[in-house]
Amino acid sequence: MRLTNQEIMNTTDQKWSKVYDGGKDFRPLFPVDLERIFALLPPDQKKQHLDIGCGTGGLTRDLFHRGHTSTGIDPSSSAIERAQAATAYLDRGINYICEDFESVTLYEGPYSLITCKLVYAFLQDKKKCVEKMSNLLSPDGTLILVTKIHHSDEDATPISVDGREVRSTLGQSFSEVRELDLEWATCFICRK
């Protein structure tokens, strides 16, 4: 029996909302990390931002306060509720969508910046999702993908991905892929 998109979304929402309802949140990008990342971005870029897997919206809000029009998307209704409650300028340049990125159709693009922090390991069809991210970017846009990587099965964790696999997948959709070591994760900066 094949599940409908709504059934998949309900299951995903329940799974992740349970995490957020338990008081869990995920590691933010520290200001020093953001500064290192932003130093590598074109300064004249239009500031239309999509945050995939926004969780409670910390990065979405941070980029809004840096001048971006920001949209956060996350499958957890609990996370989105927390993000909305923490956002003073809701619907005035910042908004949130409670949907699964893999199944949603987004009409707001193209985006000059897409961020995807600690989500890649959980994507079911990584290649298809990376292609979708690339298609949502403006021609001069940038994807910032932050993930934990491992180099062998011995150093793998539940949230890490094979470094060779992620490099290969990104390389199929982007002509330029740079890496930045954040000590606790790897940041991939991708351009078409």
PDB file of N, CA and C in Angstrom, residues 2 10 20 23 53 56 75 79 93 136 151 167 187:
ATOM      1  N   ARG A   2       0.607   2.158  -0.882  1.00  0.00           N
ATOM      2  CA  ARG A   2       1.380   3.386  -0.983  1.00  0.00           C
ATOM      3  C   ARG A   2       0.688   4.506  -0.217  1.00  0.00           C
ATOM      4  N   ASN A  10       1.595  13.829   7.593  1.00  0.00           N
ATOM      5  CA  ASN A  10       1.088  13.624   8.955  1.00  0.00           C
ATOM      6  C   ASN A  10       2.061  12.803   9.787  1.00  0.00           C
ATOM      7  N   TYR A  20      10.246  18.225  19.065  1.00  0.00           N
ATOM      8  CA  TYR A  20      10.143  19.613  19.521  1.00  0.00           C
ATOM      9  C   TYR A  20       9.283  19.735  20.773  1.00  0.00           C
ATOM     10  N   GLY A  23      10.944  19.475  24.012  1.00  0.00           N
ATOM     11  CA  GLY A  23      11.839  20.558  24.394  1.00  0.00           C
ATOM     12  C   GLY A  23      13.141  20.606  23.615  1.00  0.00           C
ATOM     13  N   GLY A  53      13.886  23.110   6.418  1.00  0.00           N
ATOM     14  CA  GLY A  53      14.054  22.484   7.726  1.00  0.00           C
ATOM     15  C   GLY A  53      14.334  23.544   8.772  1.00  0.00           C
ATOM     16  N   THR A  56      12.639  25.775  14.648  1.00  0.00           N
ATOM     17  CA  THR A  56      12.017  26.854  15.416  1.00  0.00           C
ATOM     18  C   THR A  56      12.340  28.244  14.853  1.00  0.00           C
ATOM     19  N   PRO A  75       8.469  20.362   8.414  1.00  0.00           N
ATOM     20  CA  PRO A  75       7.306  19.475   8.502  1.00  0.00           C
ATOM     21  C   PRO A  75       6.684  19.392   9.890  1.00  0.00           C
ATOM     22  N   ALA A  79       7.275  22.838  15.707  1.00  0.00           N
ATOM     23  CA  ALA A  79       8.406  23.732  15.429  1.00  0.00           C
ATOM     24  C   ALA A  79       7.914  25.025  14.789  1.00  0.00           C
ATOM     25  N   GLY A  93       7.753  40.180   5.640  1.00  0.00           N
ATOM     26  CA  GLY A  93       9.096  39.876   5.170  1.00  0.00           C
ATOM     27  C   GLY A  93       9.629  38.572   5.709  1.00  0.00           C
ATOM     28  N   LEU A 136      15.046  25.903  -7.609  1.00  0.00           N
ATOM     29  CA  LEU A 136      14.431  27.017  -6.890  1.00  0.00           C
ATOM     30  C   LEU A 136      15.352  28.228  -6.780  1.00  0.00           C
ATOM     31  N   HIS A 151      33.582   9.849   7.092  1.00  0.00           N
ATOM     32  CA  HIS A 151      34.486   9.364   6.052  1.00  0.00           C
ATOM     33  C   HIS A 151      34.554   7.847   6.004  1.00  0.00           C
ATOM     34  N   ARG A 167      29.127  15.077  -1.697  1.00  0.00           N
ATOM     35  CA  ARG A 167      29.898  15.823  -2.704  1.00  0.00           C
ATOM     36  C   ARG A 167      29.460  15.450  -4.122  1.00  0.00           C
ATOM     37  N   CYS A 187      30.030  22.879   5.949  1.00  0.00           N
ATOM     38  CA  CYS A 187      29.157  23.774   5.203  1.00  0.00           C
ATOM     39  C   CYS A 187      29.546  23.678   3.739  1.00  0.00           C
TER      40      CYS A 187
END
